[in-house]
PDB file of C-alpha atoms and ligand atoms in Angstrom:
ATOM      1  CA  MET A 967     139.459  32.265  -0.534  1.00 44.00           C
ATOM      2  CA  THR A 968     138.517  30.815  -3.893  1.00 43.00           C
ATOM      3  CA  ASP A 969     135.788  32.077  -6.147  1.00 44.00           C
ATOM      4  CA  ALA A 970     132.892  29.770  -5.382  1.00 47.00           C
ATOM      5  CA  SER A 971     131.671  29.801  -8.976  1.00 51.00           C
ATOM      6  CA  HIS A 972     134.903  28.739 -10.726  1.00 63.00           C
ATOM      7  CA  ALA A 973     137.321  25.850 -10.593  1.00 79.00           C
ATOM      8  CA  LEU A 974     140.858  26.792  -9.579  1.00 88.00           C
ATOM      9  CA  ILE A 975     144.101  26.182 -11.427  1.00 94.00           C
ATOM     10  CA  PRO A 976     146.033  23.981  -8.985  1.00 93.00           C
ATOM     11  CA  SER A 977     149.526  25.146  -8.076  1.00 91.00           C
ATOM     12  CA  GLN A 978     152.587  23.125  -9.128  1.00 89.00           C
ATOM     13  CA  ASP A 979     154.054  23.598  -5.657  1.00 93.00           C
ATOM     14  CA  LEU A 980     152.775  21.130  -3.057  1.00 95.00           C
ATOM     15  CA  THR A 981     152.787  23.582  -0.143  1.00 96.00           C
ATOM     16  CA  GLU A 982     150.866  26.116  -2.214  1.00 96.00           C
ATOM     17  CA  LEU A 983     148.557  23.425  -3.525  1.00 97.00           C
ATOM     18  CA  LEU A 984     147.708  22.270  -0.005  1.00 97.00           C
ATOM     19  CA  GLY A 985     147.046  25.907   0.874  1.00 97.00           C
ATOM     20  CA  GLN A 986     144.634  26.127  -2.064  1.00 97.00           C
ATOM     21  CA  VAL A 987     142.869  22.989  -0.843  1.00 98.00           C
ATOM     22  CA  ARG A 988     142.684  24.334   2.706  1.00 97.00           C
ATOM     23  CA  ASP A 989     141.139  27.592   1.461  1.00 97.00           C
ATOM     24  CA  CYS A 990     138.796  25.960  -1.066  1.00 98.00           C
ATOM     25  CA  SER A 991     135.180  27.098  -1.036  1.00 97.00           C
ATOM     26  CA  ILE A 992     134.074  25.886  -4.473  1.00 97.00           C
ATOM     27  CA  CYS A 993     130.986  24.089  -3.208  1.00 97.00           C
ATOM     28  CA  GLU A 994     130.552  26.068  -0.002  1.00 97.00           C
ATOM     29  CA  ALA A 995     126.896  26.823  -0.797  1.00 97.00           C
ATOM     30  CA  HIS A 996     126.088  23.102  -0.522  1.00 97.00           C
ATOM     31  CA  LEU A 997     127.974  22.350   2.699  1.00 98.00           C
ATOM     32  CA  PRO A 998     125.792  22.600   5.828  1.00 97.00           C
ATOM     33  CA  LEU A 999     128.785  22.923   8.169  1.00 97.00           C
ATOM     34  CA  GLY A1000     130.926  24.931   5.745  1.00 98.00           C
ATOM     35  CA  PRO A1001     134.212  23.928   4.091  1.00 98.00           C
ATOM     36  CA  ARG A1002     136.732  21.999   6.156  1.00 98.00           C
ATOM     37  CA  PRO A1003     138.801  19.879   3.775  1.00 98.00           C
ATOM     38  CA  VAL A1004     140.324  16.816   5.457  1.00 98.00           C
ATOM     39  CA  VAL A1005     143.276  15.284   3.588  1.00 98.00           C
ATOM     40  CA  GLN A1006     146.654  13.764   4.462  1.00 98.00           C
ATOM     41  CA  ILE A1007     149.226  14.138   1.689  1.00 98.00           C
ATOM     42  CA  ASP A1008     152.997  13.599   1.436  1.00 97.00           C
ATOM     43  CA  PRO A1009     155.221  12.911  -1.592  1.00 97.00           C
ATOM     44  CA  ASN A1010     156.783   9.883   0.158  1.00 97.00           C
ATOM     45  CA  ALA A1011     153.541   7.988   0.788  1.00 97.00           C
ATOM     46  CA  ARG A1012     153.262   4.534  -0.808  1.00 97.00           C
ATOM     47  CA  LEU A1013     149.738   3.672   0.285  1.00 98.00           C
ATOM     48  CA  LEU A1014     146.785   5.868  -0.698  1.00 98.00           C
ATOM     49  CA  ILE A1015     143.307   5.621   0.782  1.00 98.00           C
ATOM     50  CA  ILE A1016     140.451   7.084  -1.254  1.00 98.00           C
ATOM     51  CA  GLY A1017     137.200   6.951   0.666  1.00 98.00           C
ATOM     52  CA  GLN A1018     133.961   8.907   0.427  1.00 97.00           C
ATOM     53  CA  ALA A1019     133.785  12.092   2.496  1.00 97.00           C
ATOM     54  CA  PRO A1020     134.192  13.089   6.149  1.00 97.00           C
ATOM     55  CA  GLY A1021     131.334  12.449   8.565  1.00 95.00           C
ATOM     56  CA  THR A1022     130.512  14.917  11.335  1.00 95.00           C
ATOM     57  CA  ARG A1023     133.020  13.419  13.752  1.00 94.00           C
ATOM     58  CA  VAL A1024     135.835  13.765  11.247  1.00 96.00           C
ATOM     59  CA  HIS A1025     134.629  17.250  10.324  1.00 96.00           C
ATOM     60  CA  ASN A1026     134.645  18.308  13.988  1.00 96.00           C
ATOM     61  CA  THR A1027     138.137  16.999  14.704  1.00 96.00           C
ATOM     62  CA  GLY A1028     139.735  17.576  11.302  1.00 97.00           C
ATOM     63  CA  VAL A1029     141.286  14.091  11.622  1.00 97.00           C
ATOM     64  CA  PRO A1030     140.507  11.637   8.793  1.00 98.00           C
ATOM     65  CA  TRP A1031     138.968   8.250   9.655  1.00 97.00           C
ATOM     66  CA  ASN A1032     138.755   9.296  13.302  1.00 95.00           C
ATOM     67  CA  ASP A1033     135.604   7.267  13.893  1.00 94.00           C
ATOM     68  CA  PRO A1034     134.384   3.633  14.165  1.00 95.00           C
ATOM     69  CA  SER A1035     134.832   3.199  10.386  1.00 96.00           C
ATOM     70  CA  GLY A1036     138.466   4.208  10.797  1.00 97.00           C
ATOM     71  CA  ASP A1037     138.882   1.748  13.663  1.00 98.00           C
ATOM     72  CA  ARG A1038     137.681  -1.080  11.423  1.00 98.00           C
ATOM     73  CA  LEU A1039     139.855   0.065   8.527  1.00 98.00           C
ATOM     74  CA  ARG A1040     142.950   0.092  10.797  1.00 98.00           C
ATOM     75  CA  LYS A1041     142.003  -3.390  11.964  1.00 98.00           C
ATOM     76  CA  TRP A1042     141.871  -4.597   8.366  1.00 98.00           C
ATOM     77  CA  LEU A1043     145.275  -3.011   7.782  1.00 98.00           C
ATOM     78  CA  GLU A1044     146.633  -4.243  11.140  1.00 97.00           C
ATOM     79  CA  MET A1045     147.972  -0.746  11.573  1.00 97.00           C
ATOM     80  CA  ASP A1046     148.124   1.437  14.678  1.00 97.00           C
ATOM     81  CA  ARG A1047     147.132   5.100  14.677  1.00 98.00           C
ATOM     82  CA  GLU A1048     150.732   6.272  14.780  1.00 97.00           C
ATOM     83  CA  VAL A1049     151.522   4.681  11.420  1.00 97.00           C
ATOM     84  CA  PHE A1050     148.099   5.418   9.931  1.00 98.00           C
ATOM     85  CA  TYR A1051     148.487   9.135  10.629  1.00 98.00           C
ATOM     86  CA  ASP A1052     152.060   9.344   9.350  1.00 98.00           C
ATOM     87  CA  PRO A1053     151.584  11.086   5.959  1.00 97.00           C
ATOM     88  CA  ARG A1054     155.000   9.833   4.790  1.00 97.00           C
ATOM     89  CA  LYS A1055     153.508   6.344   4.893  1.00 97.00           C
ATOM     90  CA  VAL A1056     149.778   6.704   4.325  1.00 98.00           C
ATOM     91  CA  ALA A1057     148.076   9.324   2.162  1.00 98.00           C
ATOM     92  CA  ILE A1058     144.359   9.981   2.600  1.00 98.00           C
ATOM     93  CA  MET A1059     142.369  11.744  -0.104  1.00 98.00           C
ATOM     94  CA  PRO A1060     138.590  11.194  -0.083  1.00 98.00           C
ATOM     95  CA  MET A1061     136.285  11.697  -3.055  1.00 98.00           C
ATOM     96  CA  GLY A1062     134.914  14.770  -1.291  1.00 98.00           C
ATOM     97  CA  PHE A1063     137.191  16.570   1.153  1.00 98.00           C
ATOM     98  CA  CYS A1064     134.417  18.263   3.182  1.00 98.00           C
ATOM     99  CA  TYR A1065     131.388  16.976   5.096  1.00 98.00           C
ATOM    100  CA  PRO A1066     128.523  16.974   2.542  1.00 98.00           C
ATOM    101  CA  GLY A1067     125.528  16.898   4.917  1.00 97.00           C
ATOM    102  CA  LYS A1068     122.853  14.361   5.735  1.00 95.00           C
ATOM    103  CA  GLY A1069     120.369  12.723   3.373  1.00 90.00           C
ATOM    104  CA  LYS A1070     117.395  10.441   3.993  1.00 87.00           C
ATOM    105  CA  SER A1071     119.580   7.405   4.645  1.00 83.00           C
ATOM    106  CA  GLY A1072     122.888   8.590   6.066  1.00 86.00           C
ATOM    107  CA  ASP A1073     125.372  11.127   4.795  1.00 92.00           C
ATOM    108  CA  LEU A1074     124.981  12.599   1.320  1.00 96.00           C
ATOM    109  CA  PRO A1075     127.395  11.522  -1.447  1.00 96.00           C
ATOM    110  CA  PRO A1076     130.745  13.288  -1.694  1.00 98.00           C
ATOM    111  CA  ARG A1077     130.464  16.624  -3.518  1.00 98.00           C
ATOM    112  CA  LYS A1078     130.995  15.906  -7.193  1.00 97.00           C
ATOM    113  CA  GLU A1079     133.055  19.075  -7.727  1.00 97.00           C
ATOM    114  CA  CYS A1080     135.867  17.922  -5.447  1.00 98.00           C
ATOM    115  CA  ALA A1081     137.674  14.995  -7.091  1.00 98.00           C
ATOM    116  CA  PRO A1082     137.839  16.573 -10.594  1.00 97.00           C
ATOM    117  CA  GLN A1083     139.153  19.778  -9.039  1.00 98.00           C
ATOM    118  CA  TRP A1084     141.896  18.351  -6.804  1.00 98.00           C
ATOM    119  CA  HIS A1085     142.684  14.679  -7.297  1.00 98.00           C
ATOM    120  CA  ASP A1086     144.916  14.789 -10.382  1.00 97.00           C
ATOM    121  CA  ALA A1087     146.986  17.640  -8.976  1.00 97.00           C
ATOM    122  CA  LEU A1088     147.498  15.902  -5.633  1.00 98.00           C
ATOM    123  CA  LEU A1089     148.198  12.533  -7.244  1.00 98.00           C
ATOM    124  CA  SER A1090     150.865  14.071  -9.440  1.00 97.00           C
ATOM    125  CA  ARG A1091     152.691  15.178  -6.250  1.00 96.00           C
ATOM    126  CA  MET A1092     152.665  11.633  -4.844  1.00 97.00           C
ATOM    127  CA  PRO A1093     154.804   9.677  -7.304  1.00 97.00           C
ATOM    128  CA  ASN A1094     155.541   6.799  -4.901  1.00 97.00           C
ATOM    129  CA  ILE A1095     152.006   5.487  -4.456  1.00 98.00           C
ATOM    130  CA  GLU A1096     152.003   1.753  -5.172  1.00 97.00           C
ATOM    131  CA  LEU A1097     148.623   0.675  -3.849  1.00 98.00           C
ATOM    132  CA  THR A1098     145.381   2.672  -3.773  1.00 98.00           C
ATOM    133  CA  LEU A1099     142.491   1.484  -1.637  1.00 98.00           C
ATOM    134  CA  LEU A1100     139.183   2.442  -3.251  1.00 97.00           C
ATOM    135  CA  ILE A1101     136.682   2.436  -0.432  1.00 98.00           C
ATOM    136  CA  GLY A1102     133.025   2.457  -1.391  1.00 96.00           C
ATOM    137  CA  GLN A1103     131.116   2.878  -4.621  1.00 93.00           C
ATOM    138  CA  TYR A1104     132.032   6.500  -5.392  1.00 95.00           C
ATOM    139  CA  ALA A1105     135.796   5.950  -5.391  1.00 96.00           C
ATOM    140  CA  GLN A1106     135.380   2.746  -7.386  1.00 93.00           C
ATOM    141  CA  ALA A1107     133.085   4.322  -9.975  1.00 91.00           C
ATOM    142  CA  TYR A1108     135.491   7.231 -10.456  1.00 93.00           C
ATOM    143  CA  TYR A1109     138.750   5.318 -10.645  1.00 93.00           C
ATOM    144  CA  LEU A1110     137.846   1.919 -12.017  1.00 88.00           C
ATOM    145  CA  SER A1111     135.573   3.311 -14.712  1.00 66.00           C
ATOM    146  CA  ALA A1112     138.303   5.654 -15.885  1.00 47.00           C
ATOM    147  CA  ASP A1113     140.923   2.920 -15.652  1.00 51.00           C
ATOM    148  CA  ASP A1114     139.050   0.176 -17.482  1.00 54.00           C
ATOM    149  CA  SER A1115     135.529   1.160 -18.456  1.00 47.00           C
ATOM    150  CA  GLU A1116     134.743  -2.057 -20.274  1.00 52.00           C
ATOM    151  CA  ARG A1117     135.559  -4.248 -17.318  1.00 58.00           C
ATOM    152  CA  ALA A1118     134.086  -1.897 -14.719  1.00 54.00           C
ATOM    153  CA  GLY A1119     130.809  -1.939 -16.612  1.00 58.00           C
ATOM    154  CA  ASN A1120     130.566  -5.684 -16.043  1.00 68.00           C
ATOM    155  CA  TYR A1121     129.949  -5.252 -12.328  1.00 75.00           C
ATOM    156  CA  ARG A1122     126.410  -4.603 -11.261  1.00 76.00           C
ATOM    157  CA  THR A1123     127.174  -4.211  -7.562  1.00 87.00           C
ATOM    158  CA  LEU A1124     129.975  -3.296  -5.208  1.00 91.00           C
ATOM    159  CA  THR A1125     129.953  -6.871  -3.955  1.00 94.00           C
ATOM    160  CA  GLU A1126     130.644  -8.218  -7.458  1.00 91.00           C
ATOM    161  CA  ARG A1127     133.466  -5.736  -7.895  1.00 92.00           C
ATOM    162  CA  VAL A1128     135.069  -6.502  -4.530  1.00 94.00           C
ATOM    163  CA  MET A1129     134.698 -10.250  -5.202  1.00 94.00           C
ATOM    164  CA  ASP A1130     136.767  -9.770  -8.348  1.00 92.00           C
ATOM    165  CA  TRP A1131     139.413  -7.788  -6.440  1.00 94.00           C
ATOM    166  CA  GLN A1132     142.320  -9.646  -8.004  1.00 93.00           C
ATOM    167  CA  ALA A1133     141.404  -8.146 -11.384  1.00 90.00           C
ATOM    168  CA  PHE A1134     142.484  -4.719 -10.064  1.00 92.00           C
ATOM    169  CA  THR A1135     145.515  -5.491  -7.928  1.00 93.00           C
ATOM    170  CA  PRO A1136     148.271  -4.582  -7.339  1.00 93.00           C
ATOM    171  CA  LYS A1137     147.482  -0.984  -8.365  1.00 95.00           C
ATOM    172  CA  PHE A1138     143.978  -0.735  -6.909  1.00 96.00           C
ATOM    173  CA  LEU A1139     142.043  -2.641  -4.286  1.00 97.00           C
ATOM    174  CA  PRO A1140     138.268  -2.063  -4.195  1.00 96.00           C
ATOM    175  CA  LEU A1141     136.890  -2.365  -0.660  1.00 98.00           C
ATOM    176  CA  PRO A1142     133.484  -2.071   0.988  1.00 98.00           C
ATOM    177  CA  HIS A1143     133.066   0.848   3.357  1.00 96.00           C
ATOM    178  CA  PRO A1144     134.159  -0.246   6.861  1.00 97.00           C
ATOM    179  CA  SER A1145     131.182   1.529   8.413  1.00 95.00           C
ATOM    180  CA  PRO A1146     129.230  -0.183  11.233  1.00 94.00           C
ATOM    181  CA  ARG A1147     126.254   0.219   8.865  1.00 92.00           C
ATOM    182  CA  ASN A1148     127.768  -2.572   6.776  1.00 95.00           C
ATOM    183  CA  LEU A1149     127.903  -5.213   9.517  1.00 96.00           C
ATOM    184  CA  ARG A1150     125.393  -7.354   7.659  1.00 97.00           C
ATOM    185  CA  TRP A1151     127.508  -7.194   4.500  1.00 97.00           C
ATOM    186  CA  PHE A1152     130.576  -8.408   6.426  1.00 97.00           C
ATOM    187  CA  LYS A1153     128.537 -11.237   7.922  1.00 97.00           C
ATOM    188  CA  ASN A1154     127.115 -12.267   4.543  1.00 97.00           C
ATOM    189  CA  ASN A1155     130.471 -12.151   2.793  1.00 98.00           C
ATOM    190  CA  PRO A1156     132.960 -14.049   5.006  1.00 98.00           C
ATOM    191  CA  TRP A1157     135.328 -14.513   2.025  1.00 98.00           C
ATOM    192  CA  PHE A1158     136.198 -10.842   2.419  1.00 98.00           C
ATOM    193  CA  GLU A1159     137.818 -11.318   5.850  1.00 97.00           C
ATOM    194  CA  SER A1160     139.402 -14.637   4.916  1.00 97.00           C
ATOM    195  CA  GLU A1161     140.753 -13.742   1.449  1.00 97.00           C
ATOM    196  CA  VAL A1162     140.943 -10.007   0.843  1.00 98.00           C
ATOM    197  CA  VAL A1163     141.973  -8.745   4.275  1.00 98.00           C
ATOM    198  CA  PRO A1164     145.019 -11.073   4.578  1.00 98.00           C
ATOM    199  CA  TRP A1165     146.257  -9.924   1.146  1.00 98.00           C
ATOM    200  CA  LEU A1166     145.722  -6.302   2.151  1.00 98.00           C
ATOM    201  CA  ARG A1167     147.698  -6.766   5.383  1.00 97.00           C
ATOM    202  CA  GLN A1168     150.564  -8.499   3.672  1.00 97.00           C
ATOM    203  CA  GLN A1169     150.753  -5.950   0.871  1.00 96.00           C
ATOM    204  CA  THR A1170     150.556  -3.012   3.255  1.00 96.00           C
ATOM    205  CA  GLN A1171     153.301  -4.386   5.502  1.00 94.00           C
ATOM    206  CA  SER A1172     155.622  -4.912   2.547  1.00 94.00           C
ATOM    207  CA  LEU A1173     154.993  -1.345   1.332  1.00 93.00           C
ATOM    208  CA  LEU A1174     155.740   0.122   4.737  1.00 89.00           C
ATOM    209  CA  VAL A1175     159.117  -1.547   5.156  1.00 85.00           C
ATOM    210  CA  LYS A1176     160.444  -0.317   1.785  1.00 76.00           C
TER     211      LYS A1176
HETATM  212  S1  LIG B2437     134.288  19.538  -0.883  1.00 54.42           S
HETATM  213 FE1  LIG B2437     136.107  19.857  -2.126  1.00 54.42          FE
HETATM  214  S2  LIG B2437     135.461  21.289  -3.755  1.00 54.42           S
HETATM  215 FE2  LIG B2437     133.953  21.440  -2.079  1.00 54.42          FE
HETATM  216  S3  LIG B2437     134.707  23.116  -0.754  1.00 54.42           S
HETATM  217 FE3  LIG B2437     135.505  21.177   0.092  1.00 54.42          FE
HETATM  218  S4  LIG B2437     137.555  21.010  -0.837  1.00 54.42           S
HETATM  219 FE4  LIG B2437     136.394  22.504  -2.082  1.00 54.42          FE
END
């Protein structure tokens, strides 16, 4: 187990690194259900999904996106579960790997310790990633701010950022969270289903046949 008070030096070896992630307890004191990191990593993956953090259903099963949000995401991707859960095709690395607990309005944000501790090390072991889906405000703030702070600062809302999706492609695609909580957003923003989703499907299919 890791020392809960110190960041770890990530291993250069992927198997060891994944073992370090599995045993991580850096923010254990803040996790109501304890650490259970949920990631899907393989050096061959071309598509990377960076979401927020597991909910209770994902925590209980240990399977990422194994909930209604995942069903909607697979629908956007036009992808069945078999392909989605093939780590050689799809990598899944949320902003926080463990369930963070509940707040006043839904789950708490991903633990802020997690991405700085693990993301760079895991990304460096996935050299074939061509498209990264940034799902929700936390992934977008972390990656788009670092990538282009001037431009990212121009967006006041997630909607504005997603509307300007072509500014980030083909490396990144900012997406709203596919949660049933966002049904109103999907209804109010029909351009998302008619413009962004078709591009996402086409791009994903071309990545998978390579
Ligand atoms: S959320 Fe991340 S940093 Fe915290 S215990 Fe889980 S794997 Fe470790």
